């Protein structure tokens, strides 16, 4: 009987915690929410094809707005990634030494490249841990499922699939 009461209380508590997904003023579970919810602040996400065309770009919590032309910023980002990848491959003591993250004093750039040359770039706060699994998940479970298997989507065209955007946003909101 005590086991059943404990299970019922645990389920009731879990349901209450699940409903309190954002901190609200006066919410009794706010301290618990803040202690258990270790969110990674995500600033931007880029997806480039192998030619350097930006297929997808999204901002979330970007600290500074884009200065000038957004297309120029995409070109600058791709050029930076291309150059850094070349530098790392030439300096690596082992063949195939890779580049997966780069930090500055303000943010961390996380990078994942597929075998087909699609490049995923996630700019996050400095305290973000290793985001390689996050980027692999985005590729294999969201990009492949929503776009590659979609007969209406053409490779090398900008991504405008609402299902992709929704699933990506939902996944990144949960990190």
Short mmCIF file of N, CA and C in Angstrom, two decimals:
data_model
loop_
_atom_site.label_atom_id
_atom_site.label_comp_id
_atom_site.label_asym_id
_atom_site.label_seq_id
_atom_site.Cartn_x
_atom_site.Cartn_y
_atom_site.Cartn_z
N UNK A 1 0.83 -1.19 0.00
CA UNK A 1 0.00 0.00 0.00
C UNK A 1 0.87 1.26 0.00
N UNK A 2 1.98 1.23 0.78
CA UNK A 2 2.83 2.43 0.82
C UNK A 2 3.52 2.63 -0.53
N UNK A 3 3.85 1.53 -1.21
CA UNK A 3 4.47 1.63 -2.53
C UNK A 3 3.51 2.28 -3.53
N UNK A 4 2.21 1.93 -3.45
CA UNK A 4 1.23 2.52 -4.34
C UNK A 4 1.06 4.01 -4.06
N UNK A 5 1.05 4.40 -2.77
CA UNK A 5 0.93 5.82 -2.43
C UNK A 5 2.15 6.59 -2.91
N UNK A 6 3.34 6.00 -2.76
CA UNK A 6 4.56 6.66 -3.21
C UNK A 6 4.52 6.85 -4.73
N UNK A 7 4.09 5.82 -5.46
CA UNK A 7 4.00 5.92 -6.91
C UNK A 7 3.00 6.98 -7.32
N UNK A 8 1.85 7.03 -6.63
CA UNK A 8 0.84 8.03 -6.96
C UNK A 8 1.36 9.44 -6.70
N UNK A 9 2.08 9.61 -5.56
CA UNK A 9 2.64 10.93 -5.26
C UNK A 9 3.72 11.31 -6.28
N UNK A 10 4.56 10.34 -6.66
CA UNK A 10 5.61 10.61 -7.63
C UNK A 10 5.01 11.02 -8.97
N UNK A 11 3.98 10.31 -9.41
CA UNK A 11 3.33 10.65 -10.67
C UNK A 11 2.69 12.02 -10.60
N UNK A 12 2.04 12.33 -9.49
CA UNK A 12 1.41 13.63 -9.33
C UNK A 12 2.46 14.74 -9.35
N UNK A 13 3.60 14.51 -8.66
CA UNK A 13 4.68 15.49 -8.64
C UNK A 13 5.28 15.65 -10.04
N UNK A 14 5.48 14.53 -10.75
CA UNK A 14 6.03 14.59 -12.10
C UNK A 14 5.12 15.38 -13.02
N UNK A 15 3.83 15.18 -12.90
CA UNK A 15 2.88 15.92 -13.73
C UNK A 15 2.94 17.41 -13.42
N UNK A 16 3.09 17.76 -12.14
CA UNK A 16 3.18 19.17 -11.76
C UNK A 16 4.45 19.78 -12.31
N UNK A 17 5.58 19.07 -12.19
CA UNK A 17 6.85 19.57 -12.71
C UNK A 17 6.78 19.71 -14.22
N UNK A 18 6.15 18.75 -14.88
CA UNK A 18 6.04 18.82 -16.33
C UNK A 18 5.23 20.04 -16.77
N UNK A 19 4.21 20.41 -16.00
CA UNK A 19 3.41 21.57 -16.36
C UNK A 19 4.17 22.87 -16.12
N UNK A 20 5.08 22.88 -15.18
CA UNK A 20 5.83 24.10 -14.85
C UNK A 20 7.13 24.08 -15.66
N UNK A 21 7.02 24.31 -16.97
CA UNK A 21 8.18 24.22 -17.84
C UNK A 21 8.93 25.53 -17.98
N UNK A 22 8.34 26.62 -17.56
CA UNK A 22 9.03 27.90 -17.61
C UNK A 22 8.92 28.55 -16.24
N UNK A 23 9.94 29.30 -15.86
CA UNK A 23 9.86 29.95 -14.56
C UNK A 23 8.81 31.06 -14.59
N UNK A 24 7.92 31.02 -13.63
CA UNK A 24 6.91 32.06 -13.51
C UNK A 24 7.04 32.68 -12.14
N UNK A 25 6.77 33.93 -12.10
CA UNK A 25 6.82 34.62 -10.83
C UNK A 25 5.77 34.02 -9.89
N UNK A 26 6.19 33.61 -8.74
CA UNK A 26 5.26 33.05 -7.76
C UNK A 26 5.08 31.55 -7.88
N UNK A 27 5.69 30.92 -8.87
CA UNK A 27 5.57 29.46 -9.03
C UNK A 27 6.35 28.79 -7.90
N UNK A 28 5.71 27.91 -7.19
CA UNK A 28 6.37 27.22 -6.07
C UNK A 28 7.52 26.35 -6.53
N UNK A 29 7.45 25.88 -7.78
CA UNK A 29 8.48 24.99 -8.29
C UNK A 29 9.61 25.72 -9.00
N UNK A 30 9.61 27.04 -8.98
CA UNK A 30 10.63 27.80 -9.68
C UNK A 30 12.05 27.44 -9.23
N UNK A 31 12.35 27.33 -7.92
CA UNK A 31 13.72 26.94 -7.53
C UNK A 31 14.09 25.55 -8.04
N UNK A 32 13.13 24.63 -8.03
CA UNK A 32 13.39 23.27 -8.54
C UNK A 32 13.64 23.34 -10.04
N UNK A 33 12.82 24.12 -10.72
CA UNK A 33 12.95 24.25 -12.17
C UNK A 33 14.33 24.81 -12.52
N UNK A 34 14.74 25.85 -11.83
CA UNK A 34 16.04 26.46 -12.12
C UNK A 34 17.19 25.51 -11.81
N UNK A 35 17.05 24.71 -10.77
CA UNK A 35 18.13 23.79 -10.40
C UNK A 35 18.23 22.61 -11.36
N UNK A 36 17.10 22.14 -11.89
CA UNK A 36 17.13 20.96 -12.75
C UNK A 36 17.22 21.29 -14.22
N UNK A 37 16.90 22.50 -14.60
CA UNK A 37 16.88 22.89 -16.01
C UNK A 37 18.18 23.59 -16.35
N UNK A 38 19.14 22.87 -16.88
CA UNK A 38 20.41 23.48 -17.25
C UNK A 38 20.37 23.76 -18.75
N UNK A 39 19.84 24.89 -19.10
CA UNK A 39 19.68 25.24 -20.50
C UNK A 39 20.99 25.77 -21.07
N UNK A 40 21.21 25.44 -22.33
CA UNK A 40 22.31 25.99 -23.08
C UNK A 40 21.74 27.14 -23.91
N UNK A 41 22.35 28.28 -23.80
CA UNK A 41 21.85 29.41 -24.58
C UNK A 41 22.39 29.29 -26.00
N UNK A 42 21.47 29.25 -26.94
CA UNK A 42 21.82 29.12 -28.36
C UNK A 42 21.59 30.46 -29.02
N UNK A 43 22.58 30.91 -29.77
CA UNK A 43 22.48 32.21 -30.43
C UNK A 43 22.00 32.06 -31.88
N UNK A 44 22.72 31.26 -32.66
CA UNK A 44 22.35 31.11 -34.07
C UNK A 44 22.62 29.69 -34.55
N UNK A 45 22.00 29.36 -35.68
CA UNK A 45 22.26 28.08 -36.35
C UNK A 45 22.34 28.35 -37.84
N UNK A 46 23.40 27.82 -38.45
CA UNK A 46 23.58 27.89 -39.90
C UNK A 46 23.63 26.46 -40.43
N UNK A 47 23.09 26.25 -41.62
CA UNK A 47 23.30 25.01 -42.36
C UNK A 47 23.77 25.42 -43.75
N UNK A 48 24.97 24.95 -44.12
CA UNK A 48 25.55 25.26 -45.42
C UNK A 48 25.63 24.00 -46.28
N UNK A 49 25.51 24.16 -47.61
CA UNK A 49 25.78 23.03 -48.49
C UNK A 49 27.28 23.00 -48.78
N UNK A 50 27.71 22.04 -49.57
CA UNK A 50 29.15 21.88 -49.82
C UNK A 50 29.74 23.03 -50.63
N UNK A 51 28.88 23.79 -51.33
CA UNK A 51 29.35 24.92 -52.14
C UNK A 51 29.43 26.22 -51.35
N UNK A 52 28.94 26.21 -50.11
CA UNK A 52 29.01 27.40 -49.28
C UNK A 52 27.72 28.21 -49.25
N UNK A 53 26.68 27.71 -49.88
CA UNK A 53 25.39 28.40 -49.85
C UNK A 53 24.70 28.13 -48.53
N UNK A 54 24.20 29.16 -47.90
CA UNK A 54 23.49 29.00 -46.64
C UNK A 54 22.07 28.51 -46.94
N UNK A 55 21.77 27.27 -46.52
CA UNK A 55 20.46 26.68 -46.75
C UNK A 55 19.47 27.06 -45.66
N UNK A 56 19.98 27.31 -44.47
CA UNK A 56 19.10 27.62 -43.34
C UNK A 56 19.85 28.50 -42.35
N UNK A 57 19.15 29.48 -41.82
CA UNK A 57 19.71 30.34 -40.79
C UNK A 57 18.59 30.70 -39.82
N UNK A 58 18.90 30.62 -38.53
CA UNK A 58 17.92 30.99 -37.51
C UNK A 58 18.65 31.64 -36.35
N UNK A 59 18.07 32.70 -35.83
CA UNK A 59 18.58 33.36 -34.63
C UNK A 59 17.63 33.08 -33.49
N UNK A 60 18.19 32.89 -32.28
CA UNK A 60 17.36 32.73 -31.09
C UNK A 60 17.65 33.83 -30.09
N UNK A 61 18.79 33.78 -29.48
CA UNK A 61 19.14 34.73 -28.42
C UNK A 61 20.40 35.49 -28.77
N UNK A 62 20.53 35.87 -30.00
CA UNK A 62 21.74 36.53 -30.47
C UNK A 62 21.94 37.85 -29.71
N UNK A 63 23.12 38.03 -29.08
CA UNK A 63 23.33 39.23 -28.27
C UNK A 63 23.40 40.52 -29.09
N UNK A 64 23.99 40.48 -30.29
CA UNK A 64 24.10 41.66 -31.13
C UNK A 64 23.39 41.40 -32.46
N UNK A 65 22.69 42.39 -32.97
CA UNK A 65 22.03 42.20 -34.26
C UNK A 65 23.05 42.15 -35.40
N UNK A 66 22.60 41.66 -36.55
CA UNK A 66 23.45 41.59 -37.73
C UNK A 66 23.81 43.01 -38.14
N UNK A 67 25.09 43.22 -38.38
CA UNK A 67 25.54 44.53 -38.87
C UNK A 67 25.74 44.41 -40.37
N UNK A 68 24.97 45.15 -41.13
CA UNK A 68 25.11 45.11 -42.59
C UNK A 68 24.27 44.00 -43.19
N UNK A 69 24.81 43.44 -44.25
CA UNK A 69 24.11 42.46 -45.06
C UNK A 69 24.23 41.05 -44.47
N UNK A 70 23.10 40.37 -44.34
CA UNK A 70 23.08 39.00 -43.79
C UNK A 70 23.79 38.03 -44.73
N UNK A 71 23.65 38.24 -46.04
CA UNK A 71 24.33 37.38 -47.02
C UNK A 71 25.84 37.46 -46.85
N UNK A 72 26.35 38.65 -46.60
CA UNK A 72 27.79 38.82 -46.36
C UNK A 72 28.22 38.08 -45.10
N UNK A 73 27.38 38.11 -44.07
CA UNK A 73 27.71 37.39 -42.84
C UNK A 73 27.78 35.88 -43.09
N UNK A 74 26.86 35.36 -43.90
CA UNK A 74 26.90 33.93 -44.22
C UNK A 74 28.18 33.57 -44.98
N UNK A 75 28.57 34.40 -45.91
CA UNK A 75 29.81 34.17 -46.67
C UNK A 75 31.02 34.21 -45.74
N UNK A 76 31.02 35.17 -44.83
CA UNK A 76 32.12 35.30 -43.87
C UNK A 76 32.21 34.06 -42.97
N UNK A 77 31.06 33.59 -42.49
CA UNK A 77 31.02 32.40 -41.64
C UNK A 77 31.54 31.18 -42.39
N UNK A 78 31.07 30.98 -43.63
CA UNK A 78 31.52 29.82 -44.40
C UNK A 78 33.02 29.92 -44.70
N UNK A 79 33.48 31.09 -45.06
CA UNK A 79 34.91 31.28 -45.32
C UNK A 79 35.76 30.99 -44.09
N UNK A 80 35.29 31.43 -42.94
CA UNK A 80 35.98 31.16 -41.69
C UNK A 80 36.06 29.65 -41.43
N UNK A 81 34.93 28.96 -41.60
CA UNK A 81 34.89 27.51 -41.38
C UNK A 81 35.80 26.78 -42.35
N UNK A 82 35.74 27.17 -43.61
CA UNK A 82 36.56 26.54 -44.64
C UNK A 82 38.04 26.71 -44.32
N UNK A 83 38.45 27.93 -44.00
CA UNK A 83 39.86 28.21 -43.69
C UNK A 83 40.32 27.48 -42.44
N UNK A 84 39.50 27.50 -41.41
CA UNK A 84 39.86 26.85 -40.15
C UNK A 84 39.97 25.34 -40.33
N UNK A 85 39.07 24.76 -41.10
CA UNK A 85 39.12 23.33 -41.36
C UNK A 85 40.40 22.96 -42.13
N UNK A 86 40.76 23.78 -43.12
CA UNK A 86 42.00 23.55 -43.86
C UNK A 86 43.22 23.65 -42.96
N UNK A 87 43.25 24.66 -42.11
CA UNK A 87 44.36 24.85 -41.18
C UNK A 87 44.49 23.66 -40.23
N UNK A 88 43.37 23.22 -39.66
CA UNK A 88 43.39 22.09 -38.73
C UNK A 88 43.86 20.82 -39.43
N UNK A 89 43.40 20.58 -40.64
CA UNK A 89 43.80 19.36 -41.34
C UNK A 89 45.29 19.36 -41.68
N UNK A 90 45.86 20.53 -41.97
CA UNK A 90 47.29 20.61 -42.27
C UNK A 90 48.16 20.50 -41.03
N UNK A 91 47.65 20.95 -39.89
CA UNK A 91 48.44 20.93 -38.67
C UNK A 91 48.25 19.68 -37.84
N UNK A 92 47.25 18.90 -38.16
CA UNK A 92 46.94 17.71 -37.36
C UNK A 92 48.02 16.65 -37.54
N UNK A 93 48.49 16.07 -36.42
CA UNK A 93 49.51 15.03 -36.53
C UNK A 93 48.96 13.73 -37.14
N UNK A 94 47.66 13.52 -37.00
CA UNK A 94 47.03 12.33 -37.56
C UNK A 94 46.21 12.70 -38.78
N UNK A 95 46.18 11.81 -39.75
CA UNK A 95 45.33 12.06 -40.91
C UNK A 95 43.87 11.98 -40.45
N UNK A 96 43.09 12.91 -40.90
CA UNK A 96 41.68 12.92 -40.52
C UNK A 96 41.40 13.66 -39.23
N UNK A 97 42.41 14.34 -38.68
CA UNK A 97 42.17 15.13 -37.47
C UNK A 97 41.13 16.18 -37.77
N UNK A 98 40.15 16.28 -36.93
CA UNK A 98 39.03 17.15 -37.28
C UNK A 98 38.86 18.34 -36.37
N UNK A 99 38.00 19.20 -36.83
CA UNK A 99 37.64 20.41 -36.11
C UNK A 99 36.17 20.31 -35.78
N UNK A 100 35.80 20.49 -34.50
CA UNK A 100 34.41 20.38 -34.12
C UNK A 100 33.93 21.54 -33.26
N UNK A 101 34.83 22.37 -32.76
CA UNK A 101 34.40 23.53 -31.97
C UNK A 101 35.51 24.57 -31.94
N UNK A 102 35.08 25.80 -31.77
CA UNK A 102 36.01 26.92 -31.68
C UNK A 102 35.40 27.91 -30.70
N UNK A 103 36.19 28.40 -29.77
CA UNK A 103 35.67 29.35 -28.78
C UNK A 103 36.34 30.70 -28.92
N UNK A 104 35.56 31.74 -28.69
CA UNK A 104 36.09 33.09 -28.61
C UNK A 104 35.83 33.58 -27.19
N UNK A 105 36.06 34.83 -26.95
CA UNK A 105 35.78 35.36 -25.62
C UNK A 105 34.28 35.58 -25.40
N UNK A 106 33.48 35.49 -26.46
CA UNK A 106 32.05 35.79 -26.33
C UNK A 106 31.13 34.61 -26.62
N UNK A 107 31.57 33.65 -27.42
CA UNK A 107 30.69 32.54 -27.79
C UNK A 107 31.50 31.31 -28.19
N UNK A 108 30.79 30.22 -28.39
CA UNK A 108 31.41 28.97 -28.84
C UNK A 108 30.73 28.56 -30.14
N UNK A 109 31.53 28.27 -31.15
CA UNK A 109 31.03 27.84 -32.44
C UNK A 109 31.19 26.32 -32.51
N UNK A 110 30.10 25.61 -32.68
CA UNK A 110 30.10 24.15 -32.74
C UNK A 110 29.85 23.75 -34.19
N UNK A 111 30.61 22.76 -34.67
CA UNK A 111 30.62 22.44 -36.10
C UNK A 111 30.47 20.94 -36.32
N UNK A 112 29.69 20.59 -37.34
CA UNK A 112 29.53 19.19 -37.74
C UNK A 112 29.38 19.16 -39.26
N UNK A 113 30.18 18.32 -39.90
CA UNK A 113 30.11 18.17 -41.36
C UNK A 113 29.77 16.73 -41.70
N UNK A 114 28.81 16.56 -42.60
CA UNK A 114 28.39 15.22 -43.02
C UNK A 114 29.30 14.74 -44.15
N UNK A 115 29.17 13.46 -44.51
CA UNK A 115 29.95 12.90 -45.60
C UNK A 115 29.60 13.56 -46.93
N UNK A 116 28.38 14.06 -47.06
CA UNK A 116 27.96 14.71 -48.30
C UNK A 116 28.34 16.19 -48.36
N UNK A 117 28.96 16.70 -47.31
CA UNK A 117 29.43 18.08 -47.31
C UNK A 117 28.48 19.08 -46.71
N UNK A 118 27.37 18.64 -46.14
CA UNK A 118 26.45 19.55 -45.46
C UNK A 118 27.10 19.94 -44.13
N UNK A 119 27.14 21.25 -43.86
CA UNK A 119 27.80 21.74 -42.65
C UNK A 119 26.77 22.37 -41.71
N UNK A 120 26.79 21.91 -40.47
CA UNK A 120 25.90 22.42 -39.43
C UNK A 120 26.73 23.24 -38.46
N UNK A 121 26.31 24.46 -38.18
CA UNK A 121 27.04 25.35 -37.29
C UNK A 121 26.07 25.88 -36.24
N UNK A 122 26.41 25.67 -34.99
CA UNK A 122 25.58 26.11 -33.88
C UNK A 122 26.43 27.03 -33.00
N UNK A 123 26.03 28.29 -32.90
CA UNK A 123 26.74 29.24 -32.04
C UNK A 123 26.02 29.28 -30.69
N UNK A 124 26.78 29.01 -29.63
CA UNK A 124 26.21 28.92 -28.29
C UNK A 124 27.01 29.77 -27.32
N UNK A 125 26.52 29.79 -26.09
CA UNK A 125 27.27 30.45 -25.02
C UNK A 125 28.57 29.69 -24.77
N UNK A 126 29.50 30.34 -24.10
CA UNK A 126 30.81 29.72 -23.83
C UNK A 126 30.71 28.47 -22.97
N UNK A 127 29.77 28.45 -22.03
CA UNK A 127 29.66 27.34 -21.09
C UNK A 127 29.05 26.08 -21.68
N UNK A 128 28.65 26.11 -22.93
CA UNK A 128 28.05 24.92 -23.54
C UNK A 128 29.09 23.82 -23.64
N UNK A 129 28.67 22.63 -23.34
CA UNK A 129 29.57 21.48 -23.42
C UNK A 129 29.77 21.04 -24.86
N UNK A 130 30.14 19.79 -25.02
CA UNK A 130 30.35 19.20 -26.34
C UNK A 130 29.00 19.06 -27.04
N UNK A 131 28.84 19.72 -28.15
CA UNK A 131 27.56 19.73 -28.87
C UNK A 131 27.58 18.82 -30.10
N UNK A 132 28.60 17.96 -30.24
CA UNK A 132 28.66 17.09 -31.42
C UNK A 132 27.47 16.16 -31.49
N UNK A 133 27.05 15.60 -30.37
CA UNK A 133 25.89 14.70 -30.38
C UNK A 133 24.61 15.44 -30.72
N UNK A 134 24.50 16.67 -30.27
CA UNK A 134 23.34 17.49 -30.60
C UNK A 134 23.28 17.71 -32.11
N UNK A 135 24.42 18.08 -32.70
CA UNK A 135 24.46 18.32 -34.15
C UNK A 135 24.24 17.02 -34.93
N UNK A 136 24.77 15.91 -34.45
CA UNK A 136 24.51 14.62 -35.12
C UNK A 136 23.03 14.27 -35.07
N UNK A 137 22.41 14.54 -33.93
CA UNK A 137 20.98 14.28 -33.79
C UNK A 137 20.18 15.16 -34.76
N UNK A 138 20.54 16.42 -34.85
CA UNK A 138 19.85 17.32 -35.78
C UNK A 138 19.98 16.79 -37.20
N UNK A 139 21.16 16.33 -37.56
CA UNK A 139 21.34 15.80 -38.91
C UNK A 139 20.55 14.51 -39.12
N UNK A 140 20.80 13.52 -38.29
CA UNK A 140 20.23 12.19 -38.55
C UNK A 140 18.74 12.08 -38.24
N UNK A 141 18.26 12.76 -37.23
CA UNK A 141 16.86 12.59 -36.83
C UNK A 141 15.93 13.70 -37.29
N UNK A 142 16.47 14.84 -37.67
CA UNK A 142 15.60 15.94 -38.11
C UNK A 142 15.84 16.24 -39.58
N UNK A 143 17.09 16.53 -39.96
CA UNK A 143 17.41 16.86 -41.35
C UNK A 143 17.07 15.71 -42.29
N UNK A 144 17.56 14.52 -41.98
CA UNK A 144 17.32 13.37 -42.85
C UNK A 144 15.83 13.02 -42.90
N UNK A 145 15.19 12.97 -41.73
CA UNK A 145 13.78 12.56 -41.68
C UNK A 145 12.86 13.59 -42.33
N UNK A 146 13.11 14.87 -42.12
CA UNK A 146 12.19 15.90 -42.62
C UNK A 146 12.52 16.36 -44.04
N UNK A 147 13.79 16.30 -44.43
CA UNK A 147 14.17 16.86 -45.72
C UNK A 147 14.65 15.82 -46.71
N UNK A 148 15.64 15.03 -46.33
CA UNK A 148 16.21 14.08 -47.27
C UNK A 148 15.17 13.07 -47.74
N UNK A 149 14.30 12.65 -46.85
CA UNK A 149 13.26 11.67 -47.21
C UNK A 149 12.01 12.33 -47.79
N UNK A 150 12.03 13.64 -47.90
CA UNK A 150 10.88 14.39 -48.43
C UNK A 150 11.06 14.57 -49.94
N UNK A 151 10.19 13.98 -50.76
CA UNK A 151 10.35 14.11 -52.22
C UNK A 151 10.13 15.53 -52.73
N UNK A 152 9.50 16.39 -51.95
CA UNK A 152 9.25 17.77 -52.38
C UNK A 152 10.46 18.68 -52.18
N UNK A 153 11.40 18.28 -51.32
CA UNK A 153 12.56 19.11 -51.05
C UNK A 153 13.66 18.79 -52.04
N UNK A 154 14.27 19.82 -52.59
CA UNK A 154 15.37 19.64 -53.53
C UNK A 154 16.66 20.05 -52.82
N UNK A 155 17.65 19.18 -52.92
CA UNK A 155 18.95 19.47 -52.29
C UNK A 155 19.50 20.78 -52.86
N UNK A 156 20.23 21.49 -52.07
CA UNK A 156 20.86 22.77 -52.41
C UNK A 156 19.87 23.91 -52.58
N UNK A 157 18.63 23.72 -52.15
CA UNK A 157 17.67 24.81 -52.11
C UNK A 157 17.48 25.23 -50.66
N UNK A 158 17.19 26.50 -50.42
CA UNK A 158 16.97 26.94 -49.04
C UNK A 158 15.87 26.11 -48.36
N UNK A 159 16.07 25.86 -47.08
CA UNK A 159 15.14 25.03 -46.32
C UNK A 159 13.97 25.89 -45.86
N UNK A 160 12.78 25.49 -46.29
CA UNK A 160 11.58 26.22 -45.89
C UNK A 160 10.49 25.27 -45.40
N UNK A 161 10.86 24.02 -45.14
CA UNK A 161 9.91 23.01 -44.69
C UNK A 161 9.46 23.32 -43.26
N UNK A 162 8.16 23.57 -43.05
CA UNK A 162 7.68 23.89 -41.69
C UNK A 162 7.91 22.78 -40.68
N UNK A 163 7.85 21.52 -41.11
CA UNK A 163 8.08 20.40 -40.20
C UNK A 163 9.52 20.41 -39.70
N UNK A 164 10.47 20.69 -40.58
CA UNK A 164 11.87 20.77 -40.18
C UNK A 164 12.07 21.88 -39.15
N UNK A 165 11.54 23.05 -39.45
CA UNK A 165 11.69 24.21 -38.56
C UNK A 165 11.07 23.92 -37.20
N UNK A 166 9.89 23.32 -37.19
CA UNK A 166 9.20 23.01 -35.94
C UNK A 166 9.97 21.98 -35.12
N UNK A 167 10.41 20.90 -35.76
CA UNK A 167 11.14 19.86 -35.01
C UNK A 167 12.49 20.38 -34.52
N UNK A 168 13.18 21.18 -35.33
CA UNK A 168 14.45 21.74 -34.90
C UNK A 168 14.26 22.67 -33.71
N UNK A 169 13.27 23.53 -33.79
CA UNK A 169 13.00 24.46 -32.69
C UNK A 169 12.61 23.71 -31.41
N UNK A 170 11.76 22.71 -31.54
CA UNK A 170 11.35 21.92 -30.37
C UNK A 170 12.56 21.21 -29.75
N UNK A 171 13.41 20.65 -30.57
CA UNK A 171 14.58 19.93 -30.06
C UNK A 171 15.55 20.90 -29.36
N UNK A 172 15.85 22.02 -29.99
CA UNK A 172 16.79 22.96 -29.40
C UNK A 172 16.23 23.65 -28.16
N UNK A 173 14.92 23.80 -28.09
CA UNK A 173 14.30 24.35 -26.87
C UNK A 173 14.47 23.40 -25.68
N UNK A 174 14.63 22.11 -25.97
CA UNK A 174 14.76 21.13 -24.90
C UNK A 174 16.18 20.90 -24.43
N UNK A 175 17.13 21.56 -25.03
CA UNK A 175 18.54 21.36 -24.65
C UNK A 175 18.87 22.18 -23.42
#
